[in-house]
PDB file of C-alpha atoms in Angstrom:
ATOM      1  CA  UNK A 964     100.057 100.345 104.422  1.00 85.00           C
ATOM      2  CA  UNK A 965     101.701  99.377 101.297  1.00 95.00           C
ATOM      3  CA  UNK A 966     105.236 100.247 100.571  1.00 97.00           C
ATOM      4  CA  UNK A 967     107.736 100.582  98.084  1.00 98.00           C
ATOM      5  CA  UNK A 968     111.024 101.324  96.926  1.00 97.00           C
ATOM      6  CA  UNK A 969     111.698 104.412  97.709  1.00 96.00           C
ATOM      7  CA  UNK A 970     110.028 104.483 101.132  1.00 97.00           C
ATOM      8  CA  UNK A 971     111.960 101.053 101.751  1.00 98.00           C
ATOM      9  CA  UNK A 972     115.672 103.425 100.774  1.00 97.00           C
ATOM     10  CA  UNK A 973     114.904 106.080 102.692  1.00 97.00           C
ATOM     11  CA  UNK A 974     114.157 104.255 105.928  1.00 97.00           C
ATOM     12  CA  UNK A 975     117.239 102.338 105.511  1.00 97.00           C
ATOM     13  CA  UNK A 976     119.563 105.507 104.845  1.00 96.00           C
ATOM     14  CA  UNK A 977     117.560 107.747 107.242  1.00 97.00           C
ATOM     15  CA  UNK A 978     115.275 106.429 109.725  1.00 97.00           C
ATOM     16  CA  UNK A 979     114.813 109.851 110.975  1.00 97.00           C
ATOM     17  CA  UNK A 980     113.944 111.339 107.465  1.00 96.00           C
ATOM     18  CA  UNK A 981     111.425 108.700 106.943  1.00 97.00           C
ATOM     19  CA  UNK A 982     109.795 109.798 110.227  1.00 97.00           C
ATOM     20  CA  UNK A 983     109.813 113.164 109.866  1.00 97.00           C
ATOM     21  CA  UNK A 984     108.115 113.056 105.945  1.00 96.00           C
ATOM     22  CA  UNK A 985     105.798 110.247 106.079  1.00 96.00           C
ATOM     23  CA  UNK A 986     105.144 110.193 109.475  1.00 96.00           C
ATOM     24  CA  UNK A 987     105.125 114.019 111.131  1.00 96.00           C
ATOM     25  CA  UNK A 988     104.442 115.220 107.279  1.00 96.00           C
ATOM     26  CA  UNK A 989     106.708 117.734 107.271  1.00 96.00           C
ATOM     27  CA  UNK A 990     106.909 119.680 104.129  1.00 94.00           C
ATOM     28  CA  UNK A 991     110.275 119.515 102.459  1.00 95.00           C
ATOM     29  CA  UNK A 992     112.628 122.095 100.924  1.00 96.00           C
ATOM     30  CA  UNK A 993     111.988 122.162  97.039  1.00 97.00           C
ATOM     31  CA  UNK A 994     114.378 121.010  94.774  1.00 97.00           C
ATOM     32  CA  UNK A 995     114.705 121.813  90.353  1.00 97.00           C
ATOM     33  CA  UNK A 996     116.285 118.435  90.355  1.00 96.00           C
ATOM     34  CA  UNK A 997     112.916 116.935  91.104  1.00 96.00           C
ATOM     35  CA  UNK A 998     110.644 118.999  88.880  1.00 98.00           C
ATOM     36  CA  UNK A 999     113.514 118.284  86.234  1.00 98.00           C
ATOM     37  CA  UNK A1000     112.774 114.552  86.899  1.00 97.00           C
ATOM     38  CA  UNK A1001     108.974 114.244  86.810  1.00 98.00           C
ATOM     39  CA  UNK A1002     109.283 116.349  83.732  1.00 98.00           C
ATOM     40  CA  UNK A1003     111.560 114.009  81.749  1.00 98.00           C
ATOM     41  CA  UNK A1004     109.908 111.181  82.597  1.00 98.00           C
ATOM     42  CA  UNK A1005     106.619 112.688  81.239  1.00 98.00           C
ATOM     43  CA  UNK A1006     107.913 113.699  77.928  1.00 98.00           C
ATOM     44  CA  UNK A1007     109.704 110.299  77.664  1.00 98.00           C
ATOM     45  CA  UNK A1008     106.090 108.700  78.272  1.00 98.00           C
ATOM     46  CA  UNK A1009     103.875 110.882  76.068  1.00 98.00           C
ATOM     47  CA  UNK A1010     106.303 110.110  73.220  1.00 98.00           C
ATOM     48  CA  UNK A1011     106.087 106.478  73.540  1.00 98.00           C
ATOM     49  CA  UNK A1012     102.468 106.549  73.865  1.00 98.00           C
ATOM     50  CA  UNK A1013     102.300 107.989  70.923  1.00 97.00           C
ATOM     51  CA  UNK A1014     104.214 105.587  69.168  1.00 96.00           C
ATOM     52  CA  UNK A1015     107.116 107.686  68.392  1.00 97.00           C
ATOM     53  CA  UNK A1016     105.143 110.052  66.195  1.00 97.00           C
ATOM     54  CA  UNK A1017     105.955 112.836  68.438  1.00 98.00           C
ATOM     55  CA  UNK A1018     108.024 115.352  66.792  1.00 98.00           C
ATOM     56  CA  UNK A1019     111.409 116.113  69.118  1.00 98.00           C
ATOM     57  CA  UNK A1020     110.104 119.839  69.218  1.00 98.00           C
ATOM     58  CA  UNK A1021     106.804 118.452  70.691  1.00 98.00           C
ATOM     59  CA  UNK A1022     108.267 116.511  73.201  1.00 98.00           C
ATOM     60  CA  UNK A1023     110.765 119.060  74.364  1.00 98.00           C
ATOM     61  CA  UNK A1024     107.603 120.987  74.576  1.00 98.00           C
ATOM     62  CA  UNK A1025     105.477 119.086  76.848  1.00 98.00           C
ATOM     63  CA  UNK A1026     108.965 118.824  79.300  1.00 98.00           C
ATOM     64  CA  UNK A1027     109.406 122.875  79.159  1.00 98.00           C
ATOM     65  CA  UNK A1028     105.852 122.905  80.073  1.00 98.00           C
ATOM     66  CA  UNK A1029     105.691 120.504  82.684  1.00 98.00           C
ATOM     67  CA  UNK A1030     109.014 121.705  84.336  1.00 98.00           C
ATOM     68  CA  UNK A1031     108.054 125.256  84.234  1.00 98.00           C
ATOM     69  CA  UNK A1032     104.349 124.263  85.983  1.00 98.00           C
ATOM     70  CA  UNK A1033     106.237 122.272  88.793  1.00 98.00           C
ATOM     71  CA  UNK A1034     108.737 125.020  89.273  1.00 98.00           C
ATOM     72  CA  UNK A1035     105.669 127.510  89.301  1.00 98.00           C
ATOM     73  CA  UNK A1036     103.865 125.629  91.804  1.00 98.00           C
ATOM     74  CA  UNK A1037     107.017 125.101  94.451  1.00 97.00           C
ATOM     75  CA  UNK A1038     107.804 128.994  94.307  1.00 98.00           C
ATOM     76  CA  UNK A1039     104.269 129.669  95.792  1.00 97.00           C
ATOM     77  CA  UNK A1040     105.260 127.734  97.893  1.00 95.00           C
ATOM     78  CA  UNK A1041     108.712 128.825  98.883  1.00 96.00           C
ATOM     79  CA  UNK A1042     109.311 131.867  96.721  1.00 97.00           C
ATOM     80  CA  UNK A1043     112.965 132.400  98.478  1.00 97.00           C
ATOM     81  CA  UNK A1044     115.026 130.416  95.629  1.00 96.00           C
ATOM     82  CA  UNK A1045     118.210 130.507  98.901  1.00 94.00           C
ATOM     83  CA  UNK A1046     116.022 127.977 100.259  1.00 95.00           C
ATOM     84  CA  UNK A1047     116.244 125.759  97.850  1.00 97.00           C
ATOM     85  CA  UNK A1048     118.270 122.447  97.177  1.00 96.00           C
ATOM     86  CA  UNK A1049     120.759 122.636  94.695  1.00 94.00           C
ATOM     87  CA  UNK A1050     123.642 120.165  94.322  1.00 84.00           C
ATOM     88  CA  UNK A1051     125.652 123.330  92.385  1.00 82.00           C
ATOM     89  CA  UNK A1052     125.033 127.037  92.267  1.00 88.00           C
ATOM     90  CA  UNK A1053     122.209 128.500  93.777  1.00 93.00           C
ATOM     91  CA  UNK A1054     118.429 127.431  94.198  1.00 95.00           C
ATOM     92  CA  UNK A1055     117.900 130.106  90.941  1.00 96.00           C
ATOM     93  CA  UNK A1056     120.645 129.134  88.631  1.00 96.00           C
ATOM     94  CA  UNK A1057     119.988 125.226  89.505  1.00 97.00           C
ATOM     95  CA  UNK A1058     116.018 126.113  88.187  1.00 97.00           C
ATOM     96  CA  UNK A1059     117.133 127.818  85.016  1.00 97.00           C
ATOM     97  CA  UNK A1060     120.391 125.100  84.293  1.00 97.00           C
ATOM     98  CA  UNK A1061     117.802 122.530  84.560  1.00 97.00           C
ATOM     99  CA  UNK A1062     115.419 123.927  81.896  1.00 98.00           C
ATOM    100  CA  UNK A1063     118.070 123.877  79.607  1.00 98.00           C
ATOM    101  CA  UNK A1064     119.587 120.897  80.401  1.00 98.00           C
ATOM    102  CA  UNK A1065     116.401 118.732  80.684  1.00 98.00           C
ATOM    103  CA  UNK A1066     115.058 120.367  76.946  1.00 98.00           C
ATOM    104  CA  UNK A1067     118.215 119.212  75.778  1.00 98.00           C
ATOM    105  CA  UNK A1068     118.158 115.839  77.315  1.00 98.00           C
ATOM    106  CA  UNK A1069     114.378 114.946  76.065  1.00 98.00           C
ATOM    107  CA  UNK A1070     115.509 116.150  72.501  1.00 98.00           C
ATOM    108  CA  UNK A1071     118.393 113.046  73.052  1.00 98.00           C
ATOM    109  CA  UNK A1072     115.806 110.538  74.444  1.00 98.00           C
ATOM    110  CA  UNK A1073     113.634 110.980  71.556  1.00 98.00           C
ATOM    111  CA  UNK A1074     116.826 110.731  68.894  1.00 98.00           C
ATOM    112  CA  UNK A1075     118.123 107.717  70.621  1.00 98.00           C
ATOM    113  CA  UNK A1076     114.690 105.689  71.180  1.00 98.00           C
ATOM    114  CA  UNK A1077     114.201 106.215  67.116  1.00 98.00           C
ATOM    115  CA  UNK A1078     117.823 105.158  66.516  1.00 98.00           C
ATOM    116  CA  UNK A1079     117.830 101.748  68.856  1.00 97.00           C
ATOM    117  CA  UNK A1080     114.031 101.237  68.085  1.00 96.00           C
ATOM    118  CA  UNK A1081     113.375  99.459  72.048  1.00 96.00           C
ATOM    119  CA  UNK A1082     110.652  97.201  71.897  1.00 95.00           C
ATOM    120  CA  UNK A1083     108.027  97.971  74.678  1.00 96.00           C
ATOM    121  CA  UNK A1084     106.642  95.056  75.773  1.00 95.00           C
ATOM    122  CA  UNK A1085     102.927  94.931  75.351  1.00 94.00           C
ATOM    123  CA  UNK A1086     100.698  93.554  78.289  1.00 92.00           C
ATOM    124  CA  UNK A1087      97.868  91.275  77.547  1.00 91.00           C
ATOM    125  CA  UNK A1088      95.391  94.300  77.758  1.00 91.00           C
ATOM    126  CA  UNK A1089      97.459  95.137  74.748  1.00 92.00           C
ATOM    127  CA  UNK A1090      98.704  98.101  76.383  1.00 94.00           C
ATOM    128  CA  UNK A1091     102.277  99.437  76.489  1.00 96.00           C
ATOM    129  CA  UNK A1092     104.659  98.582  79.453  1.00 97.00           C
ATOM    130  CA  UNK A1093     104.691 102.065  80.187  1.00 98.00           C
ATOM    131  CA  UNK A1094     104.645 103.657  83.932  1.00 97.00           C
ATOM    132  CA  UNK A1095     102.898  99.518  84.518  1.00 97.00           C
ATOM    133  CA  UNK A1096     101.841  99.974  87.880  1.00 97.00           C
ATOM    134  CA  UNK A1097     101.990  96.775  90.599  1.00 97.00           C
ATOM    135  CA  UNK A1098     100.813  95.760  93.513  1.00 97.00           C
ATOM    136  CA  UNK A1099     102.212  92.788  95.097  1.00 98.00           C
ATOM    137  CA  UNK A1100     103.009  90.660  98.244  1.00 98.00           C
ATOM    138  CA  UNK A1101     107.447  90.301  98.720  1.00 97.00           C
ATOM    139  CA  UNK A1102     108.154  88.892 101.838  1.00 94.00           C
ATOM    140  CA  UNK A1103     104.509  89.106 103.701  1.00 96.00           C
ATOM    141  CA  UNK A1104     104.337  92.703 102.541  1.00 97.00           C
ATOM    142  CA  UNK A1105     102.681  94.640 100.391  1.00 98.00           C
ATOM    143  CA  UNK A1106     104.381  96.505  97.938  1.00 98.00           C
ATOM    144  CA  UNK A1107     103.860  98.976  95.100  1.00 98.00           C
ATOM    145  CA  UNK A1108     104.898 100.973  92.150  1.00 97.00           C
ATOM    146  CA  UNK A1109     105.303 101.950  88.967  1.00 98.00           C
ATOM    147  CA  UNK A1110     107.844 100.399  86.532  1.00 98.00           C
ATOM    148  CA  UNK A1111     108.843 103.453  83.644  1.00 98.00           C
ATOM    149  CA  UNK A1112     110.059 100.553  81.080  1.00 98.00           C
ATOM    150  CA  UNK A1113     108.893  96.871  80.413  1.00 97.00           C
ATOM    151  CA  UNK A1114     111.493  95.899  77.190  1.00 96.00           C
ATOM    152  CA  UNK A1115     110.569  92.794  75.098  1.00 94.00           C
ATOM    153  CA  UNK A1116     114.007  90.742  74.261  1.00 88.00           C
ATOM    154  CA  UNK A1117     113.424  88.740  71.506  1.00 71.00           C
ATOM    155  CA  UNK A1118     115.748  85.846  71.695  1.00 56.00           C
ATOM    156  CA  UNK A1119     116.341  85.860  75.188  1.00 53.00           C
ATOM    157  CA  UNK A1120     114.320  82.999  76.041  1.00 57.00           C
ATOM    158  CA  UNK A1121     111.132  84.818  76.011  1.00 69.00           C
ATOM    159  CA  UNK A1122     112.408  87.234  78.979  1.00 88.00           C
ATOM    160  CA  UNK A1123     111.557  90.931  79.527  1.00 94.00           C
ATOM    161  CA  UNK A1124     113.792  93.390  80.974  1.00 96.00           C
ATOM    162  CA  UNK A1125     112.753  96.383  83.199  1.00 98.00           C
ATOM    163  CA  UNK A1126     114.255  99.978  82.365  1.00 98.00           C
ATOM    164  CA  UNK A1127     114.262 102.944  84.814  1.00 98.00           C
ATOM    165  CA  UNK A1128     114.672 106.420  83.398  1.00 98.00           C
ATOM    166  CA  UNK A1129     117.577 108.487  85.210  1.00 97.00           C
ATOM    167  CA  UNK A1130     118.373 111.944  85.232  1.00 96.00           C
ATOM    168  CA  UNK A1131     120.343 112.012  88.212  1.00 91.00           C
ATOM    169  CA  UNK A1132     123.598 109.863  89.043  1.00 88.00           C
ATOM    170  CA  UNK A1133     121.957 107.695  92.123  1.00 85.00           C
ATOM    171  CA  UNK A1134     121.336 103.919  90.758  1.00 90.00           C
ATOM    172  CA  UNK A1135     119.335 101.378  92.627  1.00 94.00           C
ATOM    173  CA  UNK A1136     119.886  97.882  92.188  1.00 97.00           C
ATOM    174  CA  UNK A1137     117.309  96.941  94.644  1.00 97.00           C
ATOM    175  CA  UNK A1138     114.733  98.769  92.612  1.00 98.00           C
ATOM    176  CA  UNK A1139     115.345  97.163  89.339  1.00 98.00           C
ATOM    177  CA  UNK A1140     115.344  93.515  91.871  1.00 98.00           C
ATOM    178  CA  UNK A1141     112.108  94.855  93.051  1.00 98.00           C
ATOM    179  CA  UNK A1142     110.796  95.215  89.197  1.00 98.00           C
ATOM    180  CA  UNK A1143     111.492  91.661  88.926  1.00 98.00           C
ATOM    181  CA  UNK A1144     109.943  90.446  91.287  1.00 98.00           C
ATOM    182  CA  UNK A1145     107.026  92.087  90.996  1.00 98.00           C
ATOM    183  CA  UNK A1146     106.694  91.769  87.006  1.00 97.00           C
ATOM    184  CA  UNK A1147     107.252  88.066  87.349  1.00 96.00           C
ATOM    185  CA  UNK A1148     104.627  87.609  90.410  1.00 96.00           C
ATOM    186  CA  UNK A1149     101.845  89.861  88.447  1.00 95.00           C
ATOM    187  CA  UNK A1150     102.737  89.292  85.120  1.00 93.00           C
ATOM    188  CA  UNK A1151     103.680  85.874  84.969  1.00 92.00           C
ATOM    189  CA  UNK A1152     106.500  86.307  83.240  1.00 93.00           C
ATOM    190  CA  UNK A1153     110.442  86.056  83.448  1.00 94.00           C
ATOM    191  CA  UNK A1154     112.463  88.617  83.598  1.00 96.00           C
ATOM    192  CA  UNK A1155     116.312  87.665  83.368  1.00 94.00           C
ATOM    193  CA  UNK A1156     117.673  91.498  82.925  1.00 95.00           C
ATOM    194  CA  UNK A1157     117.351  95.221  84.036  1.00 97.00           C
ATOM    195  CA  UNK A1158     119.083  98.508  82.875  1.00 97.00           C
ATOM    196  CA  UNK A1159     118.660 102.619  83.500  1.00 98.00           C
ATOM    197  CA  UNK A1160     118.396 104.738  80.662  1.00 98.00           C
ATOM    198  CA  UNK A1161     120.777 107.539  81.575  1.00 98.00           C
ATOM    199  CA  UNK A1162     120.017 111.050  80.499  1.00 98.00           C
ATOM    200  CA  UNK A1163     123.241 112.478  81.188  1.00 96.00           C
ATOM    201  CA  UNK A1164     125.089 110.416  78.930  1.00 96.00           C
ATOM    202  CA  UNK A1165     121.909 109.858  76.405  1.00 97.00           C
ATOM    203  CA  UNK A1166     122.215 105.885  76.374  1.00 97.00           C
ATOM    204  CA  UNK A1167     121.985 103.098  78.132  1.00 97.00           C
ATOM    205  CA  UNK A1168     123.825 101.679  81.482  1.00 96.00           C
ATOM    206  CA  UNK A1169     125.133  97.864  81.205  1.00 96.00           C
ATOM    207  CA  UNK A1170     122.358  95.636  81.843  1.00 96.00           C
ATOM    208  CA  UNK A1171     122.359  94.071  85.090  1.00 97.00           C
ATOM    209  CA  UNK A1172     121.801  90.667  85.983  1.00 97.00           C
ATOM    210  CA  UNK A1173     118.584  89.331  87.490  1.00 97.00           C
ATOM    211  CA  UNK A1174     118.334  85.865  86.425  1.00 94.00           C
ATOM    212  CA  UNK A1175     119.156  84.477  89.969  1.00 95.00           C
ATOM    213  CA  UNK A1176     117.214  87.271  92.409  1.00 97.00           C
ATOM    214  CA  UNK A1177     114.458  85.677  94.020  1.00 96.00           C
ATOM    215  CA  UNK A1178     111.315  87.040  96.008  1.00 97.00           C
ATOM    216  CA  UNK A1179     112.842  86.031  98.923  1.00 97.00           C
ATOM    217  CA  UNK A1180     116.036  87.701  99.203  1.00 96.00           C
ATOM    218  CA  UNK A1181     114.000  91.127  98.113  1.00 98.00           C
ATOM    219  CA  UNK A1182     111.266  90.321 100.487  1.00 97.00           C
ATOM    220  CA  UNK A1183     113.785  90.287 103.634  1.00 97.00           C
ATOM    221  CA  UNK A1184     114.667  94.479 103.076  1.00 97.00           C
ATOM    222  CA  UNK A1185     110.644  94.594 102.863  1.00 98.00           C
ATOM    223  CA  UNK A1186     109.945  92.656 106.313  1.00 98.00           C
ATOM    224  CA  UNK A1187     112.628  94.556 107.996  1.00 98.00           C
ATOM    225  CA  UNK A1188     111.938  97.799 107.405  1.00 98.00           C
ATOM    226  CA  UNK A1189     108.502  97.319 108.060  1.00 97.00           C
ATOM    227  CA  UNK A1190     108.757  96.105 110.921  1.00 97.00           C
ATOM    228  CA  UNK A1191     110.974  98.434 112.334  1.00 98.00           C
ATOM    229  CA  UNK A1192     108.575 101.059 110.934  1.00 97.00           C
ATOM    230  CA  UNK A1193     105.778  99.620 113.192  1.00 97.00           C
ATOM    231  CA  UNK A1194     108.069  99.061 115.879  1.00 98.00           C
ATOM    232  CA  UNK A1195     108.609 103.137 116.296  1.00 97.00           C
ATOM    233  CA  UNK A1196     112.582 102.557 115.305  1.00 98.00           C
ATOM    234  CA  UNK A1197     113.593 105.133 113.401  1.00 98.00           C
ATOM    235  CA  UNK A1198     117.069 105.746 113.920  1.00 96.00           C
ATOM    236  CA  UNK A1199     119.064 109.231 112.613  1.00 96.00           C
ATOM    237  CA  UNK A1200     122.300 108.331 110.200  1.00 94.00           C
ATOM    238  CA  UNK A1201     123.405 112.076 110.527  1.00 93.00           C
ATOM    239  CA  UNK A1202     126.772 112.893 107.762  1.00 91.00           C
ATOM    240  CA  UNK A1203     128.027 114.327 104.389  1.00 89.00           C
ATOM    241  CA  UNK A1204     124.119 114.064 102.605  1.00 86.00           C
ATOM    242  CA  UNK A1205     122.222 115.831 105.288  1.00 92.00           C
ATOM    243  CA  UNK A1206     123.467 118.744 102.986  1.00 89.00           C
ATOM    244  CA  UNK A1207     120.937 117.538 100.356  1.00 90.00           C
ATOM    245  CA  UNK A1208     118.028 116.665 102.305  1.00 94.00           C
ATOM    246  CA  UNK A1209     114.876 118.032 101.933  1.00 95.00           C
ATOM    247  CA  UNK A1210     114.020 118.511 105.014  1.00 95.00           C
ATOM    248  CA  UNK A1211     117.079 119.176 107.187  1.00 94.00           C
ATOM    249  CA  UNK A1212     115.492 122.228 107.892  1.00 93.00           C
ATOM    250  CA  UNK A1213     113.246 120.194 110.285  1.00 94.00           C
ATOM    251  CA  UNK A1214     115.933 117.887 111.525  1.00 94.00           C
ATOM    252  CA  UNK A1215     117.777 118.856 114.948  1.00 91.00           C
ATOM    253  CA  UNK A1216     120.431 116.120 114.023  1.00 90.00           C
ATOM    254  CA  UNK A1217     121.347 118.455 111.041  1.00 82.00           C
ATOM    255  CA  UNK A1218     121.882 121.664 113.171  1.00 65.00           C
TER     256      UNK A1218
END
């Protein structure tokens, strides 16, 4: 079974959470932030697809519309917005803060991407680096995903650098490691740098350095939490975020 980074995270922080979504497939609680999220991203993608010729109002557009069908589809789900995860406020007031907030941060990604004029990198398909999925082998595994950003740095000896797209506050160096790795294995080429764009300040984080991360030292979180996954460990790390887990509703550690 291939994995990835999130999967890889979640077993680490939570062996038990892991378990009880991807193994018992438990349903989790819903949560705006996420639909907020998948929305952004969208809008972000659709606008750079079309070669920034999407008008602001467009693009805010497609996120309303997208965020609204996501939100739609969780309250047939789970109508009772109390049940909901909300890092602020209630399940209800989280869903319509979010609308808001993520109309007004696609608006900002769509002023600042004109303004700083990124260059996405173009693949040899001569298609944009956009959502470039991968498949690849890091430390005897298999591993997958989907990289929002590839960024072509002229004068930086030839180097790419791989973007993820935030709306939240949580920052993973391991995934932007994992980027690098995988670009450079698939691709072929070097990548010596990796940054977020962050939507809640509407700009970008300081680049991190990559230069020296190698597919081994990634490839040893890979081995090790697959193995532990086939070895049946999957050990509980109860504390302060079990109060934003999506499925501590399912968890007897929680109550």
């Amino acid at each position: 079974m291939p994995r990835s980074v999130s999967q890889t995270e979640q077993y680490e922080r939570c062996g038990w959470r892991f378990f009880l979504q991807r193994v018992e497939r438990e349903t989790p609680l819903p949560a705006a932030w996420s639909h907020h999220g998948t929305a952004f991203h969208s809008a972000a993608e659709a606008f750079e697809r079309s070669g920034r010729q999407m008008s602001e109002d467009e693009a805010v557009q497609l996120f309303s519309d997208e965020y609204a069908d996501r939100v739609n589809e969780s309250l047939d789900q789970e109508p009772n917005t109390r049940r909901w995860l909300s890092a602020s406020g209630s399940g209800a007031d989280d869903i319509e803060r979010r609308y808001v907030l993520g109309q007004e941060q696609t608006a900002q990604y769509v002023r600042w991407a004109r303004e700083h004029q990124p260059v996405i990198w173009q693949t040899p398909e001569e298609k944009p680096a956009l959502e470039l999925y991968f498949m690849v082998e890091i430390g005897g595994v298999q591993v997958r995903g989907y990289i929002d950003q590839l960024i072509d740095e002229a004068g930086n000896s030839g180097s790419l650098r791989v973007r993820d797209l935030k709306t939240g506050s949580t920052k993973s160096e391991f995934q932007l490691q994992t980027y690098k790795v995988a670009v450079e294995l698939a691709r072929g080429v070097k990548v010596n740098r990796g940054d977020w764009y962050l939507a809640k300040k509407g700009g970008l984080s300081k680049a991190v350095d990559l230069a020296s991360v190698s597919a081994e030292q990634v490839g040893e979180r890979y081995a090790a939490m697959d193995a532990g996954v086939k070895a049946g460990r999957f050990e509980a790390k109860p504390g302060f975020l079990c109060r934003f887990c999506d499925l501590k509703h399912k968890c007897s550690f929680f109550r």
